[in-house]
CSV table of C-alpha atoms and ligand atoms in Angstrom, one decimal:
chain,number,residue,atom,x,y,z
S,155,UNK,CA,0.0,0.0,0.0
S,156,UNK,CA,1.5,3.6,-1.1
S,157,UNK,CA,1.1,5.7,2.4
S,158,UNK,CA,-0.1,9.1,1.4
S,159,UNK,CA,1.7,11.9,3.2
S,160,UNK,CA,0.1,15.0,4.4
S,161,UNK,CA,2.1,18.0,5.3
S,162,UNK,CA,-0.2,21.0,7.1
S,163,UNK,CA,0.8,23.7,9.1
S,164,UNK,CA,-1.5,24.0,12.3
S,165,UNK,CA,-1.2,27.3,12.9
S,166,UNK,CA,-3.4,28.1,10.0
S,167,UNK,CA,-6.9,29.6,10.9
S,168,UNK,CA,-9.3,27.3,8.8
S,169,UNK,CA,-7.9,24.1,8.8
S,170,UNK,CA,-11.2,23.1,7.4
S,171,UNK,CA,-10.5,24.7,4.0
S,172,UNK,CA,-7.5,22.6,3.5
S,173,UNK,CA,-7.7,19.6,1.3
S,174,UNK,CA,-4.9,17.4,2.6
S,175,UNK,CA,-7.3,17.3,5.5
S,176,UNK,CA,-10.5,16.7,3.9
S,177,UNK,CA,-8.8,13.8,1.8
S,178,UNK,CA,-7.5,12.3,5.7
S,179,UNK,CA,-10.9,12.6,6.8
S,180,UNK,CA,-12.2,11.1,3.9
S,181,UNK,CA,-10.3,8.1,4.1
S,182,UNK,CA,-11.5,7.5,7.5
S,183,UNK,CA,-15.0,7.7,6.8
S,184,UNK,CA,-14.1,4.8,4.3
S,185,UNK,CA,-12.7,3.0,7.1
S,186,UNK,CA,-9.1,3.6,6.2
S,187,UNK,CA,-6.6,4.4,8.8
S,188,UNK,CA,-4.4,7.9,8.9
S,189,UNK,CA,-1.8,8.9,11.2
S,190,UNK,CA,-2.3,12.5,12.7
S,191,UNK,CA,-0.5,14.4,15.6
S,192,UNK,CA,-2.2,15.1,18.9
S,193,UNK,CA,-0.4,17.4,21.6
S,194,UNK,CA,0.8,14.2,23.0
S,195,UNK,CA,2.3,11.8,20.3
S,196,UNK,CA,1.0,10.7,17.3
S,197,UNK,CA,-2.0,8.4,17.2
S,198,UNK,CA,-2.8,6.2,14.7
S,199,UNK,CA,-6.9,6.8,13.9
S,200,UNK,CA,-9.9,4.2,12.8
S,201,UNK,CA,-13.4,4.7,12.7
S,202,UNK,CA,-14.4,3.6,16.4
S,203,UNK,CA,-17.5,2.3,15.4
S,204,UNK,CA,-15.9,-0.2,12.4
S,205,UNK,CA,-14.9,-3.7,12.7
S,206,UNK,CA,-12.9,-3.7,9.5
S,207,UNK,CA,-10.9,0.3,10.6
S,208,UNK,CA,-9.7,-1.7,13.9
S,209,UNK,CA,-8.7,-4.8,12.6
S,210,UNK,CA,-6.8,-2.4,10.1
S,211,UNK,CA,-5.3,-0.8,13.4
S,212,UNK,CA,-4.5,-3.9,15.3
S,213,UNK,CA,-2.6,-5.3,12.1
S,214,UNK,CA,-0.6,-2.0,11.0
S,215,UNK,CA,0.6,-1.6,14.4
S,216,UNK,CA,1.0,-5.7,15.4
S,217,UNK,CA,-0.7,-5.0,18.9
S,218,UNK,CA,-2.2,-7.5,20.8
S,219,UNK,CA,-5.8,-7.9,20.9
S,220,UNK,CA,-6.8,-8.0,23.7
S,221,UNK,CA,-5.5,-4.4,24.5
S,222,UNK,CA,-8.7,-1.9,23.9
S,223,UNK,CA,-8.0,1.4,22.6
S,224,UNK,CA,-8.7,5.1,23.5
S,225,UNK,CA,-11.3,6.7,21.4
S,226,UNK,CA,-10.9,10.3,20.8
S,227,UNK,CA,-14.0,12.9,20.2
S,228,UNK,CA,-14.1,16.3,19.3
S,229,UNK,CA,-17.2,17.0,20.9
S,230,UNK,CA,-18.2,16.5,24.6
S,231,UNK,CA,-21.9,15.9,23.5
S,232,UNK,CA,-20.5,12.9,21.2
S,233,UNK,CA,-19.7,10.7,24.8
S,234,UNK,CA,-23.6,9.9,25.6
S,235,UNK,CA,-23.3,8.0,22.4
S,236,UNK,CA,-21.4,5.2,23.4
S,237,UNK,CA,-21.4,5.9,27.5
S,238,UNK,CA,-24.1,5.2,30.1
S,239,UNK,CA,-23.6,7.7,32.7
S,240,UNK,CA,-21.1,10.3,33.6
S,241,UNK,CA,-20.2,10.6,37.3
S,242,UNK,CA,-19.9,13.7,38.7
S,243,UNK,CA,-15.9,13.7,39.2
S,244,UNK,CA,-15.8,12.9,35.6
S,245,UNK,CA,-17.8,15.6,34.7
S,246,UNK,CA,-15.5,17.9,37.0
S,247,UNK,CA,-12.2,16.7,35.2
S,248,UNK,CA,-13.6,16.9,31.6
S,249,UNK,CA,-14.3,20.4,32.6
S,250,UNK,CA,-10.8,21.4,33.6
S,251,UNK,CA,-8.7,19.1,31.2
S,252,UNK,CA,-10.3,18.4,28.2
S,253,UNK,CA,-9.4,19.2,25.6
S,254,UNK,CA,-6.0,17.8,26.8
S,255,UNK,CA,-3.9,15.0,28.0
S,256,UNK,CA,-6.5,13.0,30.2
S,257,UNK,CA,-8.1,9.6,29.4
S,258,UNK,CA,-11.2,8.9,31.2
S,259,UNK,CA,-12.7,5.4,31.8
S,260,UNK,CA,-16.2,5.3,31.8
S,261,UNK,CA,-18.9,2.4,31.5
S,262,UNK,CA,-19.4,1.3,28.5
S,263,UNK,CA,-23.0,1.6,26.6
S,264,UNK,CA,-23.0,-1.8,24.5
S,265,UNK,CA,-23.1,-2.3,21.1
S,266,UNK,CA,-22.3,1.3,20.5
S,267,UNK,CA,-18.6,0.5,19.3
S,268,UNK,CA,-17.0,-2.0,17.2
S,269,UNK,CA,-16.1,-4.7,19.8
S,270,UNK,CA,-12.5,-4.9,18.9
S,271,UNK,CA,-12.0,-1.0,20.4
S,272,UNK,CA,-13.1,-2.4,23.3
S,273,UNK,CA,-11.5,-5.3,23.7
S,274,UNK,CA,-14.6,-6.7,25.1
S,275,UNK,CA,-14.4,-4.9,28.2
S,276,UNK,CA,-17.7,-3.1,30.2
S,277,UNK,CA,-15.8,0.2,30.2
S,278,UNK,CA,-14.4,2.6,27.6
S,279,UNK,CA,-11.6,4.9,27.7
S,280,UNK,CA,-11.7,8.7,26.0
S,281,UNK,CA,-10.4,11.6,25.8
S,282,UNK,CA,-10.7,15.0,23.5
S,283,UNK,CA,-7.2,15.7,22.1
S,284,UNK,CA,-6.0,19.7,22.4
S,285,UNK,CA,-4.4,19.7,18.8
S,286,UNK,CA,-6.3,21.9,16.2
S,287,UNK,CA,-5.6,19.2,13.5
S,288,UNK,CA,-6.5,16.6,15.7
S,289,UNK,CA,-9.7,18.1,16.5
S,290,UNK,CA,-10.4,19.4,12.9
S,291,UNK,CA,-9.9,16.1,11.7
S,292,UNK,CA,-12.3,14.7,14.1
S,293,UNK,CA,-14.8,17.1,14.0
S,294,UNK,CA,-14.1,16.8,9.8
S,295,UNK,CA,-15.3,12.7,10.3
S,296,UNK,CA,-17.7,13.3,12.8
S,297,UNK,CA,-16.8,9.8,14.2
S,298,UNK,CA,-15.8,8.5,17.4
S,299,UNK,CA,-12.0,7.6,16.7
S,300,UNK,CA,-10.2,4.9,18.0
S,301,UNK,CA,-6.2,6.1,18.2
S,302,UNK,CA,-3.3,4.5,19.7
S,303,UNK,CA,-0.4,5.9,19.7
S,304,UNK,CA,0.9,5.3,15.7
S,305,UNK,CA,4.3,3.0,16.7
S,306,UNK,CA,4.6,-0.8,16.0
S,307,UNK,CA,3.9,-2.1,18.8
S,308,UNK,CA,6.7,-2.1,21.2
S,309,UNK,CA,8.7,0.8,20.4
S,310,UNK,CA,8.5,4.2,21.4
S,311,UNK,CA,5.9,6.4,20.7
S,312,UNK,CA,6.2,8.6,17.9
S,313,UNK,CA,6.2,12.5,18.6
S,314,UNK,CA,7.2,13.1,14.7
S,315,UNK,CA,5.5,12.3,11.7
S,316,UNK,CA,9.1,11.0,11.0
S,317,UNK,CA,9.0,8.8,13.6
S,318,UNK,CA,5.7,7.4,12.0
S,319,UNK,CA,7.1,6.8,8.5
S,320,UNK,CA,9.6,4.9,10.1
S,321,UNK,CA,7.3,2.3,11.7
S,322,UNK,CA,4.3,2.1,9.4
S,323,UNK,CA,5.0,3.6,5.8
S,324,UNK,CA,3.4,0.9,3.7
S,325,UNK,CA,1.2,-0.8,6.1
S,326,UNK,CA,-1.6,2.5,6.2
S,327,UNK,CA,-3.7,4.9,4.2
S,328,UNK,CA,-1.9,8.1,4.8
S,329,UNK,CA,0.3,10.4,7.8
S,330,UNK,CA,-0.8,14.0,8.4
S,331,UNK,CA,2.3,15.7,9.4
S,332,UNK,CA,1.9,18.8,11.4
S,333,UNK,CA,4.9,19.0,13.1
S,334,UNK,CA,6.3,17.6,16.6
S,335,UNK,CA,4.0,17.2,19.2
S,336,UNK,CA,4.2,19.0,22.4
S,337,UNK,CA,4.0,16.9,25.7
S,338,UNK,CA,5.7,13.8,24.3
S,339,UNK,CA,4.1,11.7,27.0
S,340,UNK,CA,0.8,9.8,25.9
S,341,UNK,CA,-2.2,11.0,28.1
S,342,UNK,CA,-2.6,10.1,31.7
S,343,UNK,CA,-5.5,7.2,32.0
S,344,UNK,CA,-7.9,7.4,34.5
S,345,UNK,CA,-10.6,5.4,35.7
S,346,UNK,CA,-13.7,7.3,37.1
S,347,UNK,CA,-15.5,4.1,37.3
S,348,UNK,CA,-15.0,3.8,41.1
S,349,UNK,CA,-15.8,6.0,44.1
S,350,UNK,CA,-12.3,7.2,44.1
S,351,UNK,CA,-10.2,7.5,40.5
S,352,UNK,CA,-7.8,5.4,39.6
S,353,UNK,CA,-4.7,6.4,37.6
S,354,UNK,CA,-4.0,3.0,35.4
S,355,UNK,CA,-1.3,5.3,33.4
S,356,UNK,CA,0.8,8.1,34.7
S,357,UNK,CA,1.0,11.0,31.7
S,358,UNK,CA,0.5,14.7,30.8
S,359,UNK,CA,-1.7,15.3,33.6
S,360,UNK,CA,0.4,14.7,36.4
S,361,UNK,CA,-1.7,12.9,40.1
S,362,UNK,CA,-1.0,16.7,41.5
S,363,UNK,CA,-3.1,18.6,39.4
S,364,UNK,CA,-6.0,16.2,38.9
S,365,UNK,CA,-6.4,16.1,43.0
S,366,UNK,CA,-6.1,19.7,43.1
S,367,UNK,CA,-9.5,19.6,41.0
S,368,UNK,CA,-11.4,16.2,42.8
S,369,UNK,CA,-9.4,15.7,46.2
S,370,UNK,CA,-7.9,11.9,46.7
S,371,UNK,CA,-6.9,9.9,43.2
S,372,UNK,CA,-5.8,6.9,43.7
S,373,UNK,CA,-2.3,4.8,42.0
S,374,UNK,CA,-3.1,1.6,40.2
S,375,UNK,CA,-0.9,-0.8,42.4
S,376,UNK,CA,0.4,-2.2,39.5
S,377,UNK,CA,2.3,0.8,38.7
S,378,UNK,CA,4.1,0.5,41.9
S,379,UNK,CA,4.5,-3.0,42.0
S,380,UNK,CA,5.2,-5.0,39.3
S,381,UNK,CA,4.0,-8.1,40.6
S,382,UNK,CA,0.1,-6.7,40.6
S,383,UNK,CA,-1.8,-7.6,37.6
S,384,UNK,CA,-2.5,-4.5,35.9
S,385,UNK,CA,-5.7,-3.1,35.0
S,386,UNK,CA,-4.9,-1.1,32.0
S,387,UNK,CA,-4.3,-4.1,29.7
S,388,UNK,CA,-1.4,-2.2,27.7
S,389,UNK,CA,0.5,-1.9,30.6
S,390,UNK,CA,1.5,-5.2,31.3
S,391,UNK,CA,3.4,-5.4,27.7
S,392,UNK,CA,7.1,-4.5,27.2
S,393,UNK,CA,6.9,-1.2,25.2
S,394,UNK,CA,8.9,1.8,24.1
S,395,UNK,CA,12.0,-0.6,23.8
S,396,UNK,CA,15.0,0.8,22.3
S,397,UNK,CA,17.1,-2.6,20.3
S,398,UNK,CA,20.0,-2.0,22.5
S,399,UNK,CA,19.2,-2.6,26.4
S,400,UNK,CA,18.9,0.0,28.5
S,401,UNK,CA,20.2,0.3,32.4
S,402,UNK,CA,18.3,3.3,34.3
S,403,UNK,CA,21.5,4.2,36.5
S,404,UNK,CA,20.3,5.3,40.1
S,405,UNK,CA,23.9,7.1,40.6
S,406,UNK,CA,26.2,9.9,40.6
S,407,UNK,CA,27.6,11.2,37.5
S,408,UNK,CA,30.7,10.0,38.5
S,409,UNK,CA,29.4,6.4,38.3
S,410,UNK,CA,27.8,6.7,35.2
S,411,UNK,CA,31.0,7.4,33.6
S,412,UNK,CA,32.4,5.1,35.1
S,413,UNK,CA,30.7,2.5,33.9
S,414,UNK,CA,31.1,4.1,30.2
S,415,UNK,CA,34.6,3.7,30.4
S,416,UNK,CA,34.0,-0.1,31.5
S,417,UNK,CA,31.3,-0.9,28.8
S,418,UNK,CA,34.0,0.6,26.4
S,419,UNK,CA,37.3,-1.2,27.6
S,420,UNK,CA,35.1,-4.3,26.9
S,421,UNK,CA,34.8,-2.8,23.1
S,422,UNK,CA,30.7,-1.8,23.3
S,423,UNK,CA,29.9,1.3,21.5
S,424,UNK,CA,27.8,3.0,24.4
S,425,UNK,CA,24.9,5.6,24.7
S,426,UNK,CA,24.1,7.7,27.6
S,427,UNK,CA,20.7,9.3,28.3
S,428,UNK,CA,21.3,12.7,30.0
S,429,UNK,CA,19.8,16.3,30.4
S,430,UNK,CA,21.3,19.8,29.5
S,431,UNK,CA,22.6,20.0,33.4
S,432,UNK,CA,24.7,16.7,33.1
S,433,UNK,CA,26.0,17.0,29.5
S,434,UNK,CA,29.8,18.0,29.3
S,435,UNK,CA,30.5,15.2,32.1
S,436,UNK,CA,30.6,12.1,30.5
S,437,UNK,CA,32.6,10.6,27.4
S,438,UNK,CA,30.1,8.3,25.8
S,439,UNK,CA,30.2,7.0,21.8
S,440,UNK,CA,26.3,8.6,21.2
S,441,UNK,CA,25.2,11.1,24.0
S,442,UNK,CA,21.3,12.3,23.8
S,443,UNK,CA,20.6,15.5,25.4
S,444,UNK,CA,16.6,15.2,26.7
S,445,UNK,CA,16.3,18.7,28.1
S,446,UNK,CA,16.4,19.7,31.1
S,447,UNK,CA,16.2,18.4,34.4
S,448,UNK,CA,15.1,21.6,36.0
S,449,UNK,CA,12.0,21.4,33.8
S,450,UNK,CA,10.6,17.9,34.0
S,451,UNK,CA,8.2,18.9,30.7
S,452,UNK,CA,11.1,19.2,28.4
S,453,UNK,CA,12.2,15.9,29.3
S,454,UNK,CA,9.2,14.4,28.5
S,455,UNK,CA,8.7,16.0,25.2
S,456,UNK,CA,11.6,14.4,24.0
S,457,UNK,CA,12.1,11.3,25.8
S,458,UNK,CA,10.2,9.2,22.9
S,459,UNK,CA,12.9,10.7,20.2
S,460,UNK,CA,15.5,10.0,22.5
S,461,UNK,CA,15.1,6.5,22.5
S,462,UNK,CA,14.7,6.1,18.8
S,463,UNK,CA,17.9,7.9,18.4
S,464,UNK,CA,19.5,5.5,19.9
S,465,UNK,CA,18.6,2.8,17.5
S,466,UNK,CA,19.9,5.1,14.8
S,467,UNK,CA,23.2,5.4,16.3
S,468,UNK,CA,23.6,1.7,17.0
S,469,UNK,CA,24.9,1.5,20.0
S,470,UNK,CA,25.7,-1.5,21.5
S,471,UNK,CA,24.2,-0.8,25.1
S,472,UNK,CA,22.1,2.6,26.6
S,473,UNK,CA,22.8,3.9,30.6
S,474,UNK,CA,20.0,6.7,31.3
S,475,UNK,CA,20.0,9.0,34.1
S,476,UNK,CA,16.5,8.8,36.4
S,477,UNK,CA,14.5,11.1,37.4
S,478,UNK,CA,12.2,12.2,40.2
S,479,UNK,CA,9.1,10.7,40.8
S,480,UNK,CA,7.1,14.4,41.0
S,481,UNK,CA,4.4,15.8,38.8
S,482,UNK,CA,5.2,14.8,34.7
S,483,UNK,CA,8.2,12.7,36.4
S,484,UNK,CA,5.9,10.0,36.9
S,485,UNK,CA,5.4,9.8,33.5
S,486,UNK,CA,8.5,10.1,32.6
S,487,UNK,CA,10.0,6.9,35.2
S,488,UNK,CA,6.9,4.6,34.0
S,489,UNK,CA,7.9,4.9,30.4
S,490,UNK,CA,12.1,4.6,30.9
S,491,UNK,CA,11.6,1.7,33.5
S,492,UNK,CA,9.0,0.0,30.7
S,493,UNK,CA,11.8,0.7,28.2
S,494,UNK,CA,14.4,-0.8,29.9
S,495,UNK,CA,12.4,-4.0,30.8
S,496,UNK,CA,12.9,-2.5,34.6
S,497,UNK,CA,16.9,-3.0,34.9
S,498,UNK,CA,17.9,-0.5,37.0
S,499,UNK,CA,21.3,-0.6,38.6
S,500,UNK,CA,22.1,1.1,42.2
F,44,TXA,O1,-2.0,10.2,24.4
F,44,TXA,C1,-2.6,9.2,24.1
F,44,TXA,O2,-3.4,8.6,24.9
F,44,TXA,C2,-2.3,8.6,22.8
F,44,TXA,C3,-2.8,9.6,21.7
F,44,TXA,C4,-2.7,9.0,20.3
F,44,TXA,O3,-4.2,9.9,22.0
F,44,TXA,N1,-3.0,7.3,22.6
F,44,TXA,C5,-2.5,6.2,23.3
F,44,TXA,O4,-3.2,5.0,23.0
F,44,TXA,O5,-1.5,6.2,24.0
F,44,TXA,P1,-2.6,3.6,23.3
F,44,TXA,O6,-3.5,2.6,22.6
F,44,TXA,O7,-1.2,3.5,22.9
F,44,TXA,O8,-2.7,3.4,24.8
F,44,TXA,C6,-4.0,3.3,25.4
F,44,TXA,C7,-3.9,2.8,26.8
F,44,TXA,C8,-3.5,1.3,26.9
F,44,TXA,O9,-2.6,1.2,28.0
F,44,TXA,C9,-4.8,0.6,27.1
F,44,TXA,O10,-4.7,-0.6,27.8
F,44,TXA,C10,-5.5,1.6,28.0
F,44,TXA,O11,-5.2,2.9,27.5
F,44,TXA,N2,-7.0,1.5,27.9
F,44,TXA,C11,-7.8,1.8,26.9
F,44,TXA,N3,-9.1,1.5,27.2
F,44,TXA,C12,-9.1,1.0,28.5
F,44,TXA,C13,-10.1,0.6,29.4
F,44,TXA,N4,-11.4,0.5,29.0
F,44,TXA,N5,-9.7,0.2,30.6
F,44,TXA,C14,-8.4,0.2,31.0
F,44,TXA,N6,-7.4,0.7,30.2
F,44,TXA,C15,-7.8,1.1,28.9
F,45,MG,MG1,1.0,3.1,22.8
C-alpha cells in the first residue's frame, strides 16, 4: 500500500479549507486508517464504530488484541453516544482538562462501538485531544475515533510524523504531518468508574493537578509493584524498547561514567541518556541531550525521540539517568523503567 503523506501547518486559521485534510478525513469515513498528531504523540486513527478500521489498526501496528483502545471525540456531547452515565468527578475533570492530555474510563453503553476498540471490556476509555488538526480532523469525520499511539507495537511512541514513516510507511492509508507534538508523553489514564479514580497510566496530567481539582486519586498498584496484575491491559506489555538494552543508573555522574569507560574497555559502543545539566560530564560514543532536568516537561517532550535515536546510532548498550518521581516525572519513570524491561542498577 502507497502511504499518502500530508504536510499541514497547524497554525493556520481554517484548517477546514485545506484539502490534505478533507482527503485524511475522507479516508477515515471509508474506514481507512491515517496517522495525525495530537499534543501528545501521534495516534494512529480508525473509525471507532468499524470492525474492519480496527482490525486495520491492530494489524498496522501488530498490537495484541486483547488491549482496547482510546477513542478520541471532538465534541463533549458525542460521549452519551457510546457511555451510560457520567459521574460527577468525571464531569469535573472533563471540565478542567479536556481538551487535553486526560483519558477517562467510563462504562461502556454496548453495542455502540466495534467490539474490537473495546477489547470486550464493560468500560471505555476517551479523551478529546488539544491539537487543532487533531480536533479538525475529528470534527471533519464526525466519528468517534479509535487512536493508539501510531508506533509498532513495542517501540517508542512517535512524537514526529518522521517517527511514523519509520514504523508504518506501507502498512496505512496516509500520515498528516503537522509537526512535533508537544508533551511527548501519551495521556494520563484514569478510571472514574470507582468511588475514588484510579490512575492506570501516569501522563500529561500529572496525580498533583487532577487532585487539586477532585481531592484523593488513587495509584493503580500495579504501577508500583510489578507483581500486581495491571488493569490497564497495555501496561502489562514490554513497550517503548529501544534494540539495545537499556540500564536506568540510580547514581552519581561520577558512576555513570564510570561505567562508560568499562562498557567501552570491553569494546561496546555506548549511549548515555542525560539532560542539558549533566552533559559535558561524560565521554560516551552517542550522548542524547533530553532537556532539562530543571524542567521535567522538556524531558518528556523528548524522551520518545531520544530513544529512537538510539537505535539510529547503534549503540551496542544505553545507561539513562533517572529522574524524580514528582508531577510529569511520573510519566517520565513509567515509560524509561518499561523501556528498559525494569533493569535499574544502584
Ligand atoms: O496520548 C494518548 O493517549 C495517545 C494519543 C494518540 O491519543 N494514545 C495512546 O493510545 O496512548 P494507546 O492505545 O497506545 O494506549 C492506550 C492505553 C493502553 O494502556 C490501554 O490498555 C488503556 O489505554 N485503555 C484503553 N481502554 C481502556 C479501558 N477500557 N480500561 C483500561 N485501560 C484502557
Ligand atoms: Mg502506545
Amino acid at each position: 500500500m502507497r502511504t499518502k503523506y500530508w504536510i499541514v501547518d497547524k497554525n493556520v486559521d481554517k484548517l477546514e479549507n485545506f484539502p490534505q485534510l478533507q482527503e485524511a478525513a475522507d479516508l477515515l469515513r471509508k474506514n481507512e486508517v491515517v496517522a495525525f498528531p495530537t499534543e501528545t504523540v501521534y495516534g494512529l486513527g480508525g473509525n471507532a464504530q468499524s470492525d474492519e478500521a480496527v482490525e486495520k489498526i491492530f494489524a498496522a501496528k501488530g498490537r495484541p488484541s486483547d488491549n482496547p483502545l482510546i477513542v478520541h471525540i471532538a465534541k463533549k456531547e458525542q460521549l452519551t453516544d457510546f457511555v451510560d452515565h457520567i459521574p460527577q468527578t468525571a464531569n469535573i475533570l472533563m471540565e478542567h482538562f479536556w481538551p487535553g492530555p486526560l483519558t477517562i474510563i467510563l462504562t461502556y453503553k454496548e453495542g455502540t462501538l466495534s467490539q474490537k476498540t473495546t477489547a470486550g471490556l464493560m468500560t471505555v476509555g476517551i479523551r478529546m485531544p488539544d491539537h487543532p488538526v487533531a480536533l479538525n480532523l475529528l470534527e471533519q469525520t464526525g466519528l468517534p475515533i479509535a487512536a493508539p499511539s501510531a508506533n509498532r507495537s513495542g517501540k517508542p511512541s512517535p512524537t514526529m510524523a518522521q517517527h511514523v514513516k519509520e514504523d508504518l510507511d506501507g502498512r496505512i492509508a496516509g500520515i498528516v504531518d503537522g509537526g512535533p507534538t508537544g508533551v511527548g508523553v501519551e495521556s494520563t489514564v484514569v478510571d472514574c468508574t470507582t468511588e475514588v479514580p484510579v490512575i492506570l497510566r501516569p501522563g500529561g496530567v500529572t496525580k498533583e493537578q487532577l487532585e487539586a481539582v477532585v481531592g484523593e486519586v488513587l495509584l493503580d498498584p500495579a504501577l508500583k509493584d510489578q507483581k500486581e496484575t495491571p488493569k490497564s491491559p497495555g501496561m502489562k506489555y514490554r513497550h517503548y524498547a529501544p534494540d539495545a538494552p537499556l540500564y536506568l543508573v540510580d547514581g552519581t555522574k561520577e558512576q555513570i561514567q564510570a561505567l562508560i569507560e568499562e562498557r567501552q574497555q570491553e569494546g561496546l559502543k555506548v549511549g548515555v541518556l542525560t539532560t542539558e545539566e549533566n552533559q559535558h560530564f561524560y565521554k560516551a560514543d552517542d550522548l542524547y541531550v533530553c532537556g532539562r532536568r530543571s524542567q521535567l516537561e522538556t524531558v518528556a517532550s523528548s524522551i520518545y525521540a531520544a530513544l529512537r535515536s538510539f537505535d539510529r546510532a547503534q549503540v551496542d548498550i544505553i545507561y539513562s539517568e533517572i529522574f524524580p518521581n514528582t508531577g510529569v516525572g511520573n510519566a517520565i519513570m513509567n515509560r524509561l523503567l518499561k523501556a528498559a524491561g525494569h533493569k535499574m542498577i544502584k
